[in-house]
Amino acid sequence: MRRASGAPLYFSHPACLEHDPREGMPGHPDTPQRLTAIERRLEAAGWLGWERREAPAASEADLERVHSRRLVESIRALCQAGGGAIDPDTYACAASFRAALHAAGGACEMTRALLAGEAAAGFCTLRPAGHHAEPDRAMGFCLFDSVAIAAELAIRELGAERVMVLDWDVHHGNGTVEAFRARPDVLVAGLHQEGVYPGSGPLADAGSGRGEGCTINLPVPGGSEGDLWLSLLEHVVVPVATQFEPQLILVSAGFDAHREDPLAGCRLESSDFARMARSVRDLARRLEAPLGAVLEGGYAPSALAESVEATLAALGGEGEAESVAPDPVLTPRAASQVGRHWSL
Ligand SMILES: [Zn+2]
């Protein structure tokens, strides 16, 4: 891989503001104001030196690397008919299919640019989110799994042999896990609050078949703070990732573990996302692998904007990554489960 020299890359597209579940579900927390809050804050910060690029639309063939044709056609038809509910949480309006194409297309274009050596880091501020969308089912505010689609692009078209997905959204990334659960070439590691939506992701589920050991589910109790998240990242995920040696790291970056978020009960500060970002940034630098992050959840707009700014500053910066002690209860339990497959 060529050594990256350029500024980190930031992807957005105005079509992603047109996706509005409130058209059919008044009071829905996934609002376009999530994106405008982020961009107002980043603009005031001079975009932190990141290079802004427009996210192109993905093709339907890109989506079908992960999703069934049946799902792609059904979402397209629903939007062409003016929109409608997919489940009690998930609504597509007329503009949602186009927004989802740009959300997936931005993740794909970021991946292309990173693997071409144009930059070492990227971030996509696009929506709808993706990590709950399973190969044959849209759910949980998600239509198509942008991160999974980008990981498949990297492997099938761009020559990557191993890709790692880190999911730090507070909800379990069931879509990404299902897409890759039997695959030895995609390591999917996620932290999430146990007992909240969608209810999947127990520690004991380590993947299936040839992918056994390449799924890492790290459920944490409600009320967890940043030290616990960072501890599991540092002492469980990073050692496995170091052995796995991915050539690309993608982050499903949800910010709904923030203490101000209305949808869950963890207690992270904005600065905790920066601490996790520095940890994974240093992992990527040690592996000489590029790192691209994609926005997933985060429903308190001002906390979301502050957290994204902190994350971008960390991903593009030089500050020292911090080390925390292993959590005395959860780290040994997780390490013994995950260590059945890896030498932890
Ligand atoms: Zn979430």
Tab-separated table of C-alpha atoms and ligand atoms in Angstrom:
chain	number	residue	atom	x	y	z
A	1	MET	CA	0.000	0.000	0.000
A	2	ARG	CA	1.270	3.479	-0.807
A	3	ARG	CA	2.010	5.639	2.186
A	4	ALA	CA	-0.785	8.164	2.688
A	5	SER	CA	0.228	11.782	2.517
A	6	GLY	CA	-2.924	13.872	2.172
A	7	ALA	CA	-5.192	15.557	4.691
A	8	PRO	CA	-7.856	13.313	6.236
A	9	LEU	CA	-11.000	13.074	4.124
A	10	TYR	CA	-14.508	14.158	5.181
A	11	PHE	CA	-17.531	12.976	3.153
A	12	SER	CA	-21.036	14.455	3.158
A	13	HIS	CA	-23.938	14.983	0.724
A	14	PRO	CA	-27.043	17.202	0.839
A	15	ALA	CA	-29.271	14.253	-0.183
A	16	CYS	CA	-28.728	12.858	3.327
A	17	LEU	CA	-30.645	15.836	4.772
A	18	GLU	CA	-33.753	14.813	2.818
A	19	HIS	CA	-34.208	11.505	4.665
A	20	ASP	CA	-36.750	12.361	7.380
A	21	PRO	CA	-38.587	9.564	9.242
A	22	ARG	CA	-40.719	12.233	10.964
A	23	GLU	CA	-42.781	12.418	7.762
A	24	GLY	CA	-44.461	9.202	8.878
A	25	MET	CA	-43.369	8.932	12.511
A	26	PRO	CA	-43.679	12.301	14.311
A	27	GLY	CA	-41.106	12.652	17.086
A	28	HIS	CA	-38.666	10.187	15.494
A	29	PRO	CA	-35.169	10.882	16.884
A	30	ASP	CA	-33.301	10.440	13.579
A	31	THR	CA	-33.587	13.989	12.267
A	32	PRO	CA	-31.653	15.889	9.587
A	33	GLN	CA	-30.698	18.323	12.377
A	34	ARG	CA	-28.219	15.685	13.569
A	35	LEU	CA	-26.145	16.404	10.475
A	36	THR	CA	-26.592	20.172	10.503
A	37	ALA	CA	-25.499	20.311	14.161
A	38	ILE	CA	-22.304	18.419	13.289
A	39	GLU	CA	-21.537	20.567	10.256
A	40	ARG	CA	-22.196	23.876	12.009
A	41	ARG	CA	-19.729	22.893	14.682
A	42	LEU	CA	-17.077	21.625	12.262
A	43	GLU	CA	-17.423	24.718	10.095
A	44	ALA	CA	-16.782	26.904	13.148
A	45	ALA	CA	-13.652	24.822	13.756
A	46	GLY	CA	-12.398	25.332	10.187
A	47	TRP	CA	-13.178	21.668	9.443
A	48	LEU	CA	-10.082	20.861	11.558
A	49	GLY	CA	-7.978	20.803	8.390
A	50	TRP	CA	-9.941	17.913	6.899
A	51	GLU	CA	-10.504	17.878	3.117
A	52	ARG	CA	-14.226	17.922	2.321
A	53	ARG	CA	-15.524	15.741	-0.481
A	54	GLU	CA	-19.005	15.032	-1.802
A	55	ALA	CA	-20.218	11.468	-1.297
A	56	PRO	CA	-21.192	9.890	-4.632
A	57	ALA	CA	-24.214	7.588	-4.912
A	58	ALA	CA	-23.540	3.875	-4.643
A	59	SER	CA	-24.851	1.662	-7.412
A	60	GLU	CA	-27.434	-0.999	-6.668
A	61	ALA	CA	-24.707	-3.518	-7.514
A	62	ASP	CA	-22.665	-2.057	-4.635
A	63	LEU	CA	-25.605	-2.635	-2.257
A	64	GLU	CA	-26.082	-6.161	-3.559
A	65	ARG	CA	-22.585	-7.149	-2.454
A	66	VAL	CA	-24.186	-7.369	1.004
A	67	HIS	CA	-27.967	-7.174	0.543
A	68	SER	CA	-30.453	-9.292	-1.379
A	69	ARG	CA	-31.901	-7.926	-4.596
A	70	ARG	CA	-35.311	-8.431	-2.975
A	71	LEU	CA	-34.451	-5.961	-0.181
A	72	VAL	CA	-32.953	-3.364	-2.546
A	73	GLU	CA	-35.969	-3.523	-4.863
A	74	SER	CA	-38.469	-3.359	-2.008
A	75	ILE	CA	-36.888	-0.233	-0.472
A	76	ARG	CA	-36.621	1.442	-3.875
A	77	ALA	CA	-40.285	0.656	-4.619
A	78	LEU	CA	-41.429	1.860	-1.185
A	79	CYS	CA	-39.673	5.210	-1.697
A	80	GLN	CA	-40.925	5.581	-5.265
A	81	ALA	CA	-44.448	5.104	-3.911
A	82	GLY	CA	-43.920	8.016	-1.492
A	83	GLY	CA	-42.546	6.121	1.503
A	84	GLY	CA	-43.875	4.150	4.417
A	85	ALA	CA	-43.077	2.284	7.616
A	86	ILE	CA	-40.748	-0.711	7.468
A	87	ASP	CA	-41.155	-1.607	11.139
A	88	PRO	CA	-42.286	0.328	14.240
A	89	ASP	CA	-38.889	2.155	14.382
A	90	THR	CA	-37.921	2.433	10.748
A	91	TYR	CA	-39.482	4.732	8.173
A	92	ALA	CA	-38.431	5.453	4.600
A	93	CYS	CA	-39.763	8.633	2.953
A	94	ALA	CA	-39.674	9.399	-0.775
A	95	ALA	CA	-36.122	10.766	-0.515
A	96	SER	CA	-34.733	7.995	1.669
A	97	PHE	CA	-33.571	5.620	-1.064
A	98	ARG	CA	-31.425	8.337	-2.659
A	99	ALA	CA	-30.056	9.344	0.756
A	100	ALA	CA	-29.154	5.725	1.479
A	101	LEU	CA	-27.372	5.421	-1.889
A	102	HIS	CA	-25.186	8.420	-0.959
A	103	ALA	CA	-24.623	7.058	2.562
A	104	ALA	CA	-23.321	3.775	1.146
A	105	GLY	CA	-21.550	5.504	-1.739
A	106	GLY	CA	-19.647	7.802	0.609
A	107	ALA	CA	-18.399	4.841	2.631
A	108	CYS	CA	-17.329	3.129	-0.606
A	109	GLU	CA	-15.597	6.230	-2.007
A	110	MET	CA	-13.817	6.813	1.310
A	111	THR	CA	-12.611	3.204	1.226
A	112	ARG	CA	-11.365	3.575	-2.348
A	113	ALA	CA	-9.468	6.760	-1.475
A	114	LEU	CA	-7.950	5.278	1.687
A	115	LEU	CA	-6.793	2.089	-0.025
A	116	ALA	CA	-5.363	4.175	-2.875
A	117	GLY	CA	-3.204	5.944	-0.308
A	118	GLU	CA	-4.819	9.381	-0.670
A	119	ALA	CA	-5.123	9.773	3.108
A	120	ALA	CA	-4.667	7.772	6.282
A	121	ALA	CA	-8.066	8.616	7.786
A	122	GLY	CA	-11.601	9.401	6.677
A	123	PHE	CA	-15.002	10.185	8.153
A	124	CYS	CA	-18.503	10.053	6.638
A	125	THR	CA	-21.221	12.334	8.037
A	126	LEU	CA	-24.032	10.667	6.118
A	127	ARG	CA	-27.407	9.118	6.956
A	128	PRO	CA	-29.458	6.929	7.212
A	129	ALA	CA	-27.240	4.772	9.391
A	130	GLY	CA	-26.540	1.188	8.400
A	131	HIS	CA	-25.310	-1.223	11.051
A	132	HIS	CA	-28.713	-2.738	11.946
A	133	ALA	CA	-29.617	-3.527	8.312
A	134	GLU	CA	-29.206	-7.257	7.757
A	135	PRO	CA	-28.598	-8.810	4.335
A	136	ASP	CA	-32.332	-9.344	3.765
A	137	ARG	CA	-33.930	-6.952	6.248
A	138	ALA	CA	-33.929	-3.202	6.911
A	139	MET	CA	-34.479	-2.342	10.582
A	140	GLY	CA	-33.503	-0.049	13.449
A	141	PHE	CA	-33.483	3.253	11.454
A	142	CYS	CA	-31.146	1.536	8.923
A	143	LEU	CA	-31.849	0.723	5.266
A	144	PHE	CA	-28.510	-0.582	3.907
A	145	ASP	CA	-25.353	-1.410	5.862
A	146	SER	CA	-22.876	1.142	4.497
A	147	VAL	CA	-19.900	-0.127	6.505
A	148	ALA	CA	-20.496	-3.750	5.447
A	149	ILE	CA	-20.889	-2.652	1.821
A	150	ALA	CA	-17.576	-0.757	2.016
A	151	ALA	CA	-15.829	-3.743	3.644
A	152	GLU	CA	-17.051	-6.021	0.836
A	153	LEU	CA	-15.868	-3.514	-1.760
A	154	ALA	CA	-12.417	-3.502	-0.161
A	155	ILE	CA	-12.163	-7.281	-0.303
A	156	ARG	CA	-13.849	-8.058	-3.609
A	157	GLU	CA	-12.605	-5.117	-5.697
A	158	LEU	CA	-9.715	-3.354	-4.009
A	159	GLY	CA	-7.379	-6.172	-3.054
A	160	ALA	CA	-7.743	-6.125	0.736
A	161	GLU	CA	-7.394	-9.597	2.232
A	162	ARG	CA	-8.503	-8.732	5.775
A	163	VAL	CA	-10.752	-5.921	6.986
A	164	MET	CA	-11.664	-5.051	10.552
A	165	VAL	CA	-14.918	-3.353	11.549
A	166	LEU	CA	-15.049	-1.745	14.991
A	167	ASP	CA	-18.578	-0.787	16.079
A	168	TRP	CA	-18.784	1.561	19.064
A	169	ASP	CA	-22.453	2.523	18.649
A	170	VAL	CA	-24.326	1.850	21.922
A	171	HIS	CA	-26.618	-0.596	20.082
A	172	HIS	CA	-25.375	-3.961	18.835
A	173	GLY	CA	-24.462	-3.867	15.137
A	174	ASN	CA	-26.478	-6.966	14.256
A	175	GLY	CA	-26.495	-6.210	10.517
A	176	THR	CA	-22.713	-6.174	10.185
A	177	VAL	CA	-22.364	-9.239	12.406
A	178	GLU	CA	-24.886	-11.185	10.294
A	179	ALA	CA	-23.230	-10.122	7.030
A	180	PHE	CA	-19.851	-11.482	8.117
A	181	ARG	CA	-20.531	-14.022	10.871
A	182	ALA	CA	-19.188	-16.957	8.823
A	183	ARG	CA	-16.282	-15.054	7.274
A	184	PRO	CA	-12.643	-15.403	8.371
A	185	ASP	CA	-11.554	-12.315	6.391
A	186	VAL	CA	-13.667	-9.698	8.235
A	187	LEU	CA	-13.166	-9.204	11.966
A	188	VAL	CA	-16.246	-7.524	13.474
A	189	ALA	CA	-15.676	-6.235	17.006
A	190	GLY	CA	-18.330	-4.251	18.811
A	191	LEU	CA	-19.109	-2.739	22.185
A	192	HIS	CA	-22.741	-2.185	23.084
A	193	GLN	CA	-25.075	-1.758	26.031
A	194	GLU	CA	-26.726	-5.052	26.986
A	195	GLY	CA	-30.502	-5.234	27.229
A	196	VAL	CA	-31.313	-2.421	24.782
A	197	TYR	CA	-32.307	-2.584	21.096
A	198	PRO	CA	-31.902	-4.909	19.186
A	199	GLY	CA	-31.175	-7.350	22.021
A	200	SER	CA	-28.581	-9.397	20.120
A	201	GLY	CA	-24.813	-9.647	20.623
A	202	PRO	CA	-24.050	-11.856	23.634
A	203	LEU	CA	-20.405	-12.309	24.600
A	204	ALA	CA	-20.651	-16.045	23.798
A	205	ASP	CA	-21.510	-15.412	20.112
A	206	ALA	CA	-18.104	-15.485	18.423
A	207	GLY	CA	-19.284	-16.080	14.848
A	208	SER	CA	-19.963	-19.322	12.992
A	209	GLY	CA	-18.256	-21.855	10.769
A	210	ARG	CA	-15.060	-20.538	9.213
A	211	GLY	CA	-15.785	-17.195	10.851
A	212	GLU	CA	-15.686	-18.600	14.375
A	213	GLY	CA	-13.569	-16.228	16.466
A	214	CYS	CA	-13.953	-13.324	14.007
A	215	THR	CA	-17.016	-11.873	15.738
A	216	ILE	CA	-16.350	-10.144	19.056
A	217	ASN	CA	-19.417	-9.016	20.992
A	218	LEU	CA	-18.672	-6.979	24.104
A	219	PRO	CA	-21.916	-6.158	25.949
A	220	VAL	CA	-21.588	-3.668	28.804
A	221	PRO	CA	-24.125	-2.800	31.515
A	222	GLY	CA	-26.239	0.340	31.398
A	223	GLY	CA	-24.526	3.175	33.260
A	224	SER	CA	-21.080	2.196	31.945
A	225	GLU	CA	-18.569	5.029	31.680
A	226	GLY	CA	-15.735	5.757	29.281
A	227	ASP	CA	-13.056	3.911	31.249
A	228	LEU	CA	-14.882	0.601	30.785
A	229	TRP	CA	-15.331	1.122	27.046
A	230	LEU	CA	-11.691	2.140	26.633
A	231	SER	CA	-10.528	-0.764	28.785
A	232	LEU	CA	-12.337	-3.345	26.630
A	233	LEU	CA	-11.059	-1.657	23.484
A	234	GLU	CA	-7.466	-1.562	24.718
A	235	HIS	CA	-7.251	-4.936	26.444
A	236	VAL	CA	-9.518	-7.138	24.288
A	237	VAL	CA	-10.113	-5.617	20.840
A	238	VAL	CA	-6.681	-4.126	20.135
A	239	PRO	CA	-4.702	-7.325	20.945
A	240	VAL	CA	-6.969	-9.379	18.656
A	241	ALA	CA	-6.793	-6.778	15.902
A	242	THR	CA	-3.009	-6.769	16.186
A	243	GLN	CA	-2.968	-10.536	15.556
A	244	PHE	CA	-5.577	-10.282	12.773
A	245	GLU	CA	-3.490	-7.646	10.889
A	246	PRO	CA	-6.275	-5.962	8.901
A	247	GLN	CA	-5.295	-3.893	5.874
A	248	LEU	CA	-8.237	-1.553	6.490
A	249	ILE	CA	-10.083	-0.552	9.666
A	250	LEU	CA	-13.651	0.721	9.382
A	251	VAL	CA	-15.428	2.181	12.407
A	252	SER	CA	-19.214	2.155	12.811
A	253	ALA	CA	-19.078	5.364	14.796
A	254	GLY	CA	-22.274	5.841	16.745
A	255	PHE	CA	-22.265	8.429	19.495
A	256	ASP	CA	-25.354	7.278	21.394
A	257	ALA	CA	-23.313	5.906	24.308
A	258	HIS	CA	-22.996	9.597	25.273
A	259	ARG	CA	-24.430	10.418	28.700
A	260	GLU	CA	-26.835	12.950	27.157
A	261	ASP	CA	-28.244	10.576	24.555
A	262	PRO	CA	-31.968	9.864	24.972
A	263	LEU	CA	-31.968	6.345	23.469
A	264	ALA	CA	-29.677	4.432	25.848
A	265	GLY	CA	-28.143	4.537	29.293
A	266	CYS	CA	-24.362	4.677	29.054
A	267	ARG	CA	-22.436	7.619	30.434
A	268	LEU	CA	-19.636	8.507	28.026
A	269	GLU	CA	-18.408	12.082	27.666
A	270	SER	CA	-17.514	13.564	24.282
A	271	SER	CA	-13.860	13.282	25.285
A	272	ASP	CA	-14.284	9.508	25.735
A	273	PHE	CA	-14.972	9.150	22.010
A	274	ALA	CA	-11.702	10.997	21.394
A	275	ARG	CA	-9.922	8.560	23.714
A	276	MET	CA	-11.325	5.580	21.778
A	277	ALA	CA	-10.477	7.276	18.477
A	278	ARG	CA	-6.861	7.838	19.544
A	279	SER	CA	-6.566	4.196	20.561
A	280	VAL	CA	-7.835	2.887	17.234
A	281	ARG	CA	-5.857	5.541	15.324
A	282	ASP	CA	-2.636	4.315	16.949
A	283	LEU	CA	-3.604	0.701	16.188
A	284	ALA	CA	-4.098	1.640	12.537
A	285	ARG	CA	-0.758	3.454	12.418
A	286	ARG	CA	1.070	0.481	13.938
A	287	LEU	CA	-0.536	-1.805	11.352
A	288	GLU	CA	0.034	0.752	8.551
A	289	ALA	CA	-3.653	0.332	7.737
A	290	PRO	CA	-5.921	3.269	6.850
A	291	LEU	CA	-8.894	4.017	9.087
A	292	GLY	CA	-12.316	5.175	7.938
A	293	ALA	CA	-15.233	5.971	10.254
A	294	VAL	CA	-18.906	6.197	9.341
A	295	LEU	CA	-21.584	7.935	11.409
A	296	GLU	CA	-24.177	5.569	12.874
A	297	GLY	CA	-26.322	6.726	15.853
A	298	GLY	CA	-26.218	9.714	18.187
A	299	TYR	CA	-29.508	11.475	18.988
A	300	ALA	CA	-28.652	14.441	21.199
A	301	PRO	CA	-27.547	16.850	18.448
A	302	SER	CA	-25.250	19.082	20.507
A	303	ALA	CA	-23.557	16.134	22.264
A	304	LEU	CA	-23.298	14.393	18.898
A	305	ALA	CA	-21.659	17.414	17.269
A	306	GLU	CA	-19.214	17.839	20.157
A	307	SER	CA	-18.351	14.115	20.054
A	308	VAL	CA	-17.805	14.072	16.288
A	309	GLU	CA	-15.527	17.101	16.518
A	310	ALA	CA	-13.523	15.417	19.297
A	311	THR	CA	-13.301	12.223	17.239
A	312	LEU	CA	-12.108	14.017	14.107
A	313	ALA	CA	-9.515	15.963	16.076
A	314	ALA	CA	-8.236	12.680	17.519
A	315	LEU	CA	-8.250	10.739	14.237
A	316	GLY	CA	-6.334	13.444	12.408
A	317	GLY	CA	-4.112	14.458	15.324
A	318	GLU	CA	-0.919	13.419	16.999
A	319	GLY	CA	-1.823	13.435	20.720
A	320	GLU	CA	-0.691	10.514	22.794
A	321	ALA	CA	-3.153	7.617	23.195
A	322	GLU	CA	-4.030	6.997	26.810
A	323	SER	CA	-3.794	3.663	28.583
A	324	VAL	CA	-6.344	2.547	31.187
A	325	ALA	CA	-6.253	-0.363	33.605
A	326	PRO	CA	-8.282	-3.427	32.639
A	327	ASP	CA	-11.769	-3.317	34.140
A	328	PRO	CA	-11.515	-5.854	36.988
A	329	VAL	CA	-14.831	-7.595	36.232
A	330	LEU	CA	-15.551	-7.423	32.528
A	331	THR	CA	-12.080	-7.502	30.964
A	332	PRO	CA	-11.055	-10.947	32.321
A	333	ARG	CA	-14.462	-12.401	31.426
A	334	ALA	CA	-14.296	-11.023	27.876
A	335	ALA	CA	-10.638	-11.954	27.440
A	336	SER	CA	-11.292	-15.560	28.445
A	337	GLN	CA	-14.187	-15.852	25.970
A	338	VAL	CA	-12.421	-14.089	23.108
A	339	GLY	CA	-9.103	-15.738	24.009
A	340	ARG	CA	-10.545	-19.168	23.154
A	341	HIS	CA	-9.908	-18.154	19.568
A	342	TRP	CA	-6.977	-15.781	19.965
A	343	SER	CA	-3.868	-15.883	22.105
A	344	LEU	CA	-4.895	-13.318	24.685
B	1	ZN	ZN	-27.301	3.267	18.018
